[in-house]
mmCIF file of C-alpha atoms in Angstrom:
data_model
loop_
_atom_site.group_PDB
_atom_site.id
_atom_site.type_symbol
_atom_site.label_atom_id
_atom_site.label_comp_id
_atom_site.label_asym_id
_atom_site.label_seq_id
_atom_site.Cartn_x
_atom_site.Cartn_y
_atom_site.Cartn_z
ATOM 1 C CA MET A 1363 2.148 -32.868 -38.096
ATOM 2 C CA SER A 1364 2.372 -30.518 -35.126
ATOM 3 C CA SER A 1365 4.833 -27.613 -35.227
ATOM 4 C CA THR A 1366 4.793 -27.283 -31.429
ATOM 5 C CA PRO A 1367 8.265 -27.986 -30.024
ATOM 6 C CA PRO A 1368 8.473 -30.765 -27.425
ATOM 7 C CA SER A 1369 8.586 -29.777 -23.744
ATOM 8 C CA LEU A 1370 12.003 -29.606 -22.140
ATOM 9 C CA PRO A 1371 12.881 -32.281 -19.559
ATOM 10 C CA PRO A 1372 12.256 -31.044 -15.986
ATOM 11 C CA HIS A 1373 15.955 -30.918 -15.077
ATOM 12 C CA ILE A 1374 16.714 -28.800 -18.159
ATOM 13 C CA SER A 1375 13.872 -26.400 -17.320
ATOM 14 C CA PHE A 1376 15.187 -26.104 -13.767
ATOM 15 C CA LEU A 1377 18.771 -25.554 -14.913
ATOM 16 C CA THR A 1378 17.983 -22.948 -17.571
ATOM 17 C CA ALA A 1379 15.649 -21.074 -15.222
ATOM 18 C CA SER A 1380 18.296 -21.096 -12.477
ATOM 19 C CA LEU A 1381 21.063 -19.863 -14.758
ATOM 20 C CA GLY A 1382 18.807 -17.188 -16.200
ATOM 21 C CA GLY A 1383 17.794 -16.126 -12.699
ATOM 22 C CA ILE A 1384 21.416 -15.886 -11.565
ATOM 23 C CA GLY A 1385 22.416 -13.854 -14.619
ATOM 24 C CA GLY A 1386 19.524 -11.466 -14.100
ATOM 25 C CA TRP A 1387 20.224 -11.172 -10.380
ATOM 26 C CA CYS A 1388 23.788 -9.990 -10.995
ATOM 27 C CA VAL A 1389 22.253 -6.945 -12.688
ATOM 28 C CA VAL A 1390 19.332 -6.505 -10.296
ATOM 29 C CA HIS A 1391 21.156 -7.014 -6.976
ATOM 30 C CA PRO A 1392 22.226 -3.366 -6.448
ATOM 31 C CA PHE A 1393 18.598 -2.278 -6.852
ATOM 32 C CA ASN A 1394 17.531 -4.931 -4.362
ATOM 33 C CA SER A 1395 20.137 -3.643 -1.897
ATOM 34 C CA ILE A 1396 18.791 -0.120 -2.304
ATOM 35 C CA ALA A 1397 15.226 -1.349 -1.783
ATOM 36 C CA VAL A 1398 16.161 -3.349 1.325
ATOM 37 C CA ARG A 1399 18.198 -0.554 2.894
ATOM 38 C CA SER A 1400 15.519 2.034 2.120
ATOM 39 C CA SER A 1401 12.863 -0.221 3.621
ATOM 40 C CA LEU A 1402 14.864 -0.895 6.788
ATOM 41 C CA ALA A 1403 16.401 2.566 7.252
ATOM 42 C CA SER A 1404 13.901 3.556 9.945
ATOM 43 C CA THR A 1405 14.813 0.521 12.065
ATOM 44 C CA SER A 1406 18.404 1.756 12.371
ATOM 45 C CA GLY A 1407 17.382 5.362 12.927
ATOM 46 C CA THR A 1408 19.410 6.619 9.938
ATOM 47 C CA PRO A 1409 17.606 7.955 6.840
ATOM 48 C CA PHE A 1410 18.759 6.277 3.631
ATOM 49 C CA ASN A 1411 20.543 8.498 1.113
ATOM 50 C CA LEU A 1412 22.047 6.709 -1.872
ATOM 51 C CA SER A 1413 24.685 9.312 -2.730
ATOM 52 C CA SER A 1414 25.873 9.463 0.881
ATOM 53 C CA VAL A 1415 26.057 5.666 1.079
ATOM 54 C CA ILE A 1416 28.145 5.392 -2.092
ATOM 55 C CA LYS A 1417 30.390 8.238 -0.975
ATOM 56 C CA SER A 1418 31.061 6.756 2.452
ATOM 57 C CA GLU A 1419 31.048 3.024 1.663
ATOM 58 C CA GLY A 1420 31.865 2.837 -2.045
ATOM 59 C CA LEU A 1421 29.831 1.472 -4.928
ATOM 60 C CA GLY A 1422 30.756 -2.085 -3.950
ATOM 61 C CA THR A 1423 28.520 -1.877 -0.882
ATOM 62 C CA LEU A 1424 25.508 -2.327 -3.160
ATOM 63 C CA TYR A 1425 26.855 -5.753 -4.113
ATOM 64 C CA LYS A 1426 27.122 -7.085 -0.573
ATOM 65 C CA GLY A 1427 25.113 -10.282 -0.333
ATOM 66 C CA LEU A 1428 25.448 -10.991 -4.049
ATOM 67 C CA ASP A 1429 26.601 -14.563 -3.409
ATOM 68 C CA ALA A 1430 23.545 -15.194 -1.226
ATOM 69 C CA GLY A 1431 21.367 -13.644 -3.924
ATOM 70 C CA CYS A 1432 22.773 -15.968 -6.568
ATOM 71 C CA TYR A 1433 22.157 -19.038 -4.411
ATOM 72 C CA ARG A 1434 18.648 -17.726 -3.784
ATOM 73 C CA GLN A 1435 18.036 -17.508 -7.522
ATOM 74 C CA LEU A 1436 19.484 -20.978 -8.033
ATOM 75 C CA VAL A 1437 16.653 -22.317 -5.873
ATOM 76 C CA TYR A 1438 13.904 -19.720 -6.370
ATOM 77 C CA ALA A 1439 14.070 -19.170 -10.130
ATOM 78 C CA GLY A 1440 14.710 -22.823 -10.874
ATOM 79 C CA ALA A 1441 11.928 -24.074 -8.620
ATOM 80 C CA ARG A 1442 9.490 -21.365 -9.643
ATOM 81 C CA PHE A 1443 9.664 -22.048 -13.369
ATOM 82 C CA GLY A 1444 10.438 -25.751 -13.077
ATOM 83 C CA LEU A 1445 7.539 -26.399 -10.710
ATOM 84 C CA TYR A 1446 5.223 -24.180 -12.754
ATOM 85 C CA GLU A 1447 5.665 -26.326 -15.849
ATOM 86 C CA ASP A 1448 5.310 -29.521 -13.832
ATOM 87 C CA PHE A 1449 2.174 -28.298 -12.003
ATOM 88 C CA ARG A 1450 0.695 -26.969 -15.249
ATOM 89 C CA ASP A 1451 1.231 -30.244 -17.110
ATOM 90 C CA ARG A 1452 -0.114 -32.344 -14.235
ATOM 91 C CA LEU A 1453 -3.217 -30.174 -13.988
ATOM 92 C CA HIS A 1454 -3.660 -30.433 -17.751
ATOM 93 C CA VAL A 1455 -3.780 -34.224 -17.442
ATOM 94 C CA ILE A 1456 -6.464 -33.912 -14.753
ATOM 95 C CA ARG A 1457 -8.598 -31.224 -16.432
ATOM 96 C CA GLY A 1458 -7.885 -32.007 -20.065
ATOM 97 C CA LYS A 1459 -7.037 -28.366 -20.837
ATOM 98 C CA THR A 1460 -4.761 -25.499 -19.851
ATOM 99 C CA ASP A 1461 -6.581 -22.182 -19.574
ATOM 100 C CA PHE A 1462 -6.202 -18.871 -17.737
ATOM 101 C CA GLY A 1463 -7.440 -20.351 -14.466
ATOM 102 C CA SER A 1464 -4.942 -23.197 -14.653
ATOM 103 C CA ARG A 1465 -2.056 -20.804 -15.246
ATOM 104 C CA LEU A 1466 -3.228 -18.583 -12.392
ATOM 105 C CA ILE A 1467 -3.414 -21.462 -9.912
ATOM 106 C CA THR A 1468 -0.196 -23.182 -10.945
ATOM 107 C CA GLY A 1469 1.717 -19.895 -11.194
ATOM 108 C CA GLY A 1470 0.737 -18.929 -7.663
ATOM 109 C CA ALA A 1471 1.411 -22.401 -6.250
ATOM 110 C CA ALA A 1472 4.824 -22.675 -7.913
ATOM 111 C CA GLY A 1473 5.801 -19.209 -6.701
ATOM 112 C CA GLY A 1474 4.781 -19.992 -3.132
ATOM 113 C CA CYS A 1475 6.670 -23.295 -3.046
ATOM 114 C CA ALA A 1476 9.785 -21.727 -4.547
ATOM 115 C CA ALA A 1477 9.700 -18.875 -2.021
ATOM 116 C CA TYR A 1478 9.452 -21.237 0.932
ATOM 117 C CA LEU A 1479 12.338 -23.364 -0.326
ATOM 118 C CA SER A 1480 14.568 -20.323 -0.887
ATOM 119 C CA CYS A 1481 13.685 -18.496 2.332
ATOM 120 C CA PRO A 1482 17.021 -19.337 4.065
ATOM 121 C CA MET A 1483 18.927 -17.618 1.250
ATOM 122 C CA GLU A 1484 16.495 -14.696 1.351
ATOM 123 C CA VAL A 1485 17.242 -14.126 5.040
ATOM 124 C CA CYS A 1486 20.958 -14.048 4.209
ATOM 125 C CA VAL A 1487 20.405 -11.605 1.332
ATOM 126 C CA VAL A 1488 18.441 -9.190 3.514
ATOM 127 C CA ARG A 1489 20.928 -9.301 6.386
ATOM 128 C CA MET A 1490 24.064 -9.037 4.264
ATOM 129 C CA SER A 1491 22.647 -6.248 2.086
ATOM 130 C CA ASN A 1492 21.613 -4.159 5.075
ATOM 131 C CA ASP A 1493 24.450 -4.906 7.500
ATOM 132 C CA ALA A 1494 26.535 -1.830 6.691
ATOM 133 C CA SER A 1495 23.637 0.467 7.598
ATOM 134 C CA LEU A 1496 23.487 -0.827 11.186
ATOM 135 C CA PRO A 1497 25.419 0.726 14.100
ATOM 136 C CA LEU A 1498 28.889 -0.821 14.426
ATOM 137 C CA ASN A 1499 28.007 -2.726 17.601
ATOM 138 C CA GLU A 1500 24.955 -4.294 15.939
ATOM 139 C CA ARG A 1501 26.516 -5.450 12.692
ATOM 140 C CA ARG A 1502 26.722 -9.176 12.044
ATOM 141 C CA ASN A 1503 29.709 -8.935 9.676
ATOM 142 C CA TYR A 1504 29.039 -12.167 7.826
ATOM 143 C CA LYS A 1505 32.010 -13.128 5.655
ATOM 144 C CA GLY A 1506 29.818 -14.724 3.030
ATOM 145 C CA VAL A 1507 26.722 -16.824 2.532
ATOM 146 C CA PHE A 1508 28.261 -19.976 4.057
ATOM 147 C CA ASP A 1509 29.484 -18.045 7.078
ATOM 148 C CA ALA A 1510 25.985 -16.598 7.432
ATOM 149 C CA PHE A 1511 24.460 -20.093 7.314
ATOM 150 C CA LYS A 1512 26.901 -21.378 9.901
ATOM 151 C CA ARG A 1513 26.475 -18.483 12.323
ATOM 152 C CA VAL A 1514 22.702 -18.195 12.041
ATOM 153 C CA THR A 1515 22.362 -21.925 12.709
ATOM 154 C CA LYS A 1516 24.728 -21.767 15.677
ATOM 155 C CA GLU A 1517 23.647 -18.439 17.206
ATOM 156 C CA GLU A 1518 19.910 -18.317 16.490
ATOM 157 C CA GLY A 1519 18.781 -21.764 15.387
ATOM 158 C CA VAL A 1520 17.715 -23.202 12.046
ATOM 159 C CA THR A 1521 14.150 -21.876 12.344
ATOM 160 C CA THR A 1522 15.546 -18.341 12.023
ATOM 161 C CA PHE A 1523 15.976 -19.002 8.314
ATOM 162 C CA TRP A 1524 12.205 -19.011 7.960
ATOM 163 C CA ARG A 1525 11.534 -15.714 9.698
ATOM 164 C CA GLY A 1526 9.528 -13.751 7.206
ATOM 165 C CA SER A 1527 8.614 -16.889 5.274
ATOM 166 C CA THR A 1528 4.892 -16.148 5.515
ATOM 167 C CA PRO A 1529 4.977 -12.711 3.822
ATOM 168 C CA PHE A 1530 7.649 -13.991 1.422
ATOM 169 C CA VAL A 1531 5.412 -16.859 0.324
ATOM 170 C CA GLN A 1532 2.352 -14.592 0.216
ATOM 171 C CA ARG A 1533 4.249 -12.114 -1.932
ATOM 172 C CA ALA A 1534 5.491 -14.837 -4.297
ATOM 173 C CA VAL A 1535 1.971 -16.250 -4.710
ATOM 174 C CA MET A 1536 0.593 -12.797 -5.475
ATOM 175 C CA VAL A 1537 3.415 -12.027 -7.912
ATOM 176 C CA GLY A 1538 2.767 -15.305 -9.706
ATOM 177 C CA CYS A 1539 -0.951 -14.619 -9.909
ATOM 178 C CA PHE A 1540 -0.712 -10.945 -10.837
ATOM 179 C CA GLN A 1541 1.908 -11.568 -13.512
ATOM 180 C CA VAL A 1542 -0.353 -14.104 -15.168
ATOM 181 C CA ALA A 1543 -3.543 -12.126 -14.579
ATOM 182 C CA THR A 1544 -2.260 -8.758 -15.789
ATOM 183 C CA TYR A 1545 0.438 -9.467 -18.365
ATOM 184 C CA ASP A 1546 -1.664 -11.361 -20.914
ATOM 185 C CA GLU A 1547 -4.625 -9.050 -20.395
ATOM 186 C CA LEU A 1548 -2.465 -5.960 -20.872
ATOM 187 C CA LYS A 1549 -1.068 -7.315 -24.128
ATOM 188 C CA ASN A 1550 -4.612 -7.547 -25.460
ATOM 189 C CA THR A 1551 -5.520 -4.117 -24.064
ATOM 190 C CA TYR A 1552 -2.520 -2.331 -25.557
ATOM 191 C CA ALA A 1553 -2.987 -4.108 -28.876
ATOM 192 C CA ARG A 1554 -6.572 -2.847 -28.988
ATOM 193 C CA LEU A 1555 -6.027 0.692 -27.672
ATOM 194 C CA LEU A 1556 -2.664 1.492 -29.263
ATOM 195 C CA GLY A 1557 -3.017 -0.558 -32.422
ATOM 196 C CA GLN A 1558 0.001 -2.686 -31.533
ATOM 197 C CA VAL A 1559 0.658 -6.128 -32.931
ATOM 198 C CA LYS A 1560 0.182 -8.560 -30.060
ATOM 199 C CA ASN A 1561 3.457 -10.140 -28.894
ATOM 200 C CA SER A 1562 5.506 -7.627 -30.848
ATOM 201 C CA LEU A 1563 8.463 -6.107 -28.994
ATOM 202 C CA PRO A 1564 6.675 -2.802 -28.151
ATOM 203 C CA ASN A 1565 3.578 -4.718 -27.035
ATOM 204 C CA VAL A 1566 5.553 -7.082 -24.812
ATOM 205 C CA PHE A 1567 7.662 -4.242 -23.360
ATOM 206 C CA VAL A 1568 4.836 -1.911 -22.316
ATOM 207 C CA SER A 1569 2.753 -4.823 -21.041
ATOM 208 C CA ALA A 1570 5.614 -6.154 -18.936
ATOM 209 C CA MET A 1571 6.438 -2.701 -17.535
ATOM 210 C CA THR A 1572 2.811 -2.016 -16.642
ATOM 211 C CA SER A 1573 2.319 -5.480 -15.180
ATOM 212 C CA GLY A 1574 5.442 -4.981 -13.073
ATOM 213 C CA LEU A 1575 4.158 -1.622 -11.857
ATOM 214 C CA ILE A 1576 0.867 -3.163 -10.758
ATOM 215 C CA TYR A 1577 2.186 -6.209 -8.941
ATOM 216 C CA SER A 1578 5.010 -4.189 -7.360
ATOM 217 C CA ALA A 1579 2.470 -1.795 -5.902
ATOM 218 C CA VAL A 1580 0.312 -4.648 -4.632
ATOM 219 C CA THR A 1581 3.144 -6.723 -3.148
ATOM 220 C CA MET A 1582 5.438 -3.998 -1.747
ATOM 221 C CA PRO A 1583 3.873 -4.120 1.767
ATOM 222 C CA LEU A 1584 4.616 -7.852 1.873
ATOM 223 C CA GLU A 1585 8.176 -7.244 0.661
ATOM 224 C CA ALA A 1586 8.701 -4.638 3.392
ATOM 225 C CA THR A 1587 7.208 -7.010 5.971
ATOM 226 C CA LYS A 1588 9.487 -9.837 4.855
ATOM 227 C CA ASN A 1589 12.554 -7.590 5.062
ATOM 228 C CA ARG A 1590 11.774 -6.481 8.599
ATOM 229 C CA MET A 1591 11.039 -9.978 9.848
ATOM 230 C CA ALA A 1592 14.120 -11.473 8.196
ATOM 231 C CA GLY A 1593 16.502 -8.777 9.415
ATOM 232 C CA GLN A 1594 15.189 -8.187 12.936
ATOM 233 C CA LYS A 1595 16.933 -8.731 16.267
ATOM 234 C CA PRO A 1596 15.330 -9.293 19.680
ATOM 235 C CA GLY A 1597 14.636 -6.118 21.665
ATOM 236 C CA LYS A 1598 15.862 -5.361 25.183
ATOM 237 C CA ASP A 1599 13.050 -7.530 26.523
ATOM 238 C CA GLY A 1600 14.333 -10.462 24.483
ATOM 239 C CA LYS A 1601 11.275 -10.466 22.231
ATOM 240 C CA LEU A 1602 11.219 -10.026 18.460
ATOM 241 C CA PRO A 1603 9.471 -6.797 17.392
ATOM 242 C CA TYR A 1604 7.798 -8.398 14.365
ATOM 243 C CA THR A 1605 5.875 -11.647 14.701
ATOM 244 C CA GLY A 1606 3.626 -11.943 11.666
ATOM 245 C CA THR A 1607 2.435 -10.333 8.457
ATOM 246 C CA MET A 1608 -0.560 -8.406 9.767
ATOM 247 C CA GLN A 1609 1.154 -7.488 13.050
ATOM 248 C CA THR A 1610 4.131 -6.051 11.148
ATOM 249 C CA ILE A 1611 1.985 -4.124 8.687
ATOM 250 C CA ALA A 1612 -0.112 -2.716 11.528
ATOM 251 C CA LYS A 1613 2.954 -1.761 13.591
ATOM 252 C CA VAL A 1614 4.756 -0.055 10.701
ATOM 253 C CA THR A 1615 1.595 1.783 9.680
ATOM 254 C CA LYS A 1616 1.050 2.979 13.251
ATOM 255 C CA THR A 1617 4.611 4.176 13.853
ATOM 256 C CA GLU A 1618 5.626 5.369 10.373
ATOM 257 C CA GLY A 1619 2.402 5.741 8.445
ATOM 258 C CA PHE A 1620 1.222 3.603 5.548
ATOM 259 C CA GLY A 1621 3.979 5.091 3.409
ATOM 260 C CA GLY A 1622 6.517 3.308 5.596
ATOM 261 C CA LEU A 1623 5.573 0.100 3.813
ATOM 262 C CA TYR A 1624 6.536 1.648 0.470
ATOM 263 C CA LYS A 1625 10.017 2.904 1.300
ATOM 264 C CA GLY A 1626 12.314 1.731 -1.476
ATOM 265 C CA TYR A 1627 9.434 1.188 -3.906
ATOM 266 C CA GLY A 1628 11.268 2.766 -6.850
ATOM 267 C CA ALA A 1629 14.197 0.357 -6.551
ATOM 268 C CA TYR A 1630 11.852 -2.565 -5.853
ATOM 269 C CA TYR A 1631 9.922 -1.878 -9.045
#
């Protein structure tokens, strides 16, 4: 008799992942706001200083866009974990096994799909989090996520919600792959080098922290690219300054140096 618990129904997996994602986001959102504002500070011409921001705008400014962030997690976290289990199980039926390669492929695919589906909410999160850092005459002053949806659709068109979708999807795929590729391997490495019991609390903690450090470093340029593309406005010539992943990375590197892609890395990590 097998002691393996039965798999949860897809709708339960989606729901629990969504609720978990929303709960986690309520804690993480201020750090995301710091990362976004640090990343986009150069576009507004004002250096980001956390203490000055809190002093002038209040601590609550770090929670602007929280409602959009929660809706994002409702879609992103739910789809990411729900689709991962579905893709994994379907691939298992085809291949007859679930190994490292299967988890790598399905993790990346699920992350990419979830990112694309949640891109409209991501655009709202970026804009609402960063709005207070813009000059008064350039602020959008969205009243909330539904107001943002309404105004973006009316003023810029529905396709605006997918600005930055390419780097967002690329980042999500890489996060999915790197989490799978590094986390399990690091648990084995730390167990061997530090004499830890695999899957013990210390082993899981240091492996997760190290894995996060690695994939954050790898994906930060894509995160910065996504933020700039999602939050941008047309220039005086009517053209958008950022048009694609490589063009944005090249432009930021040329004007601000490669380090410009890593502004806000501490908060992002």
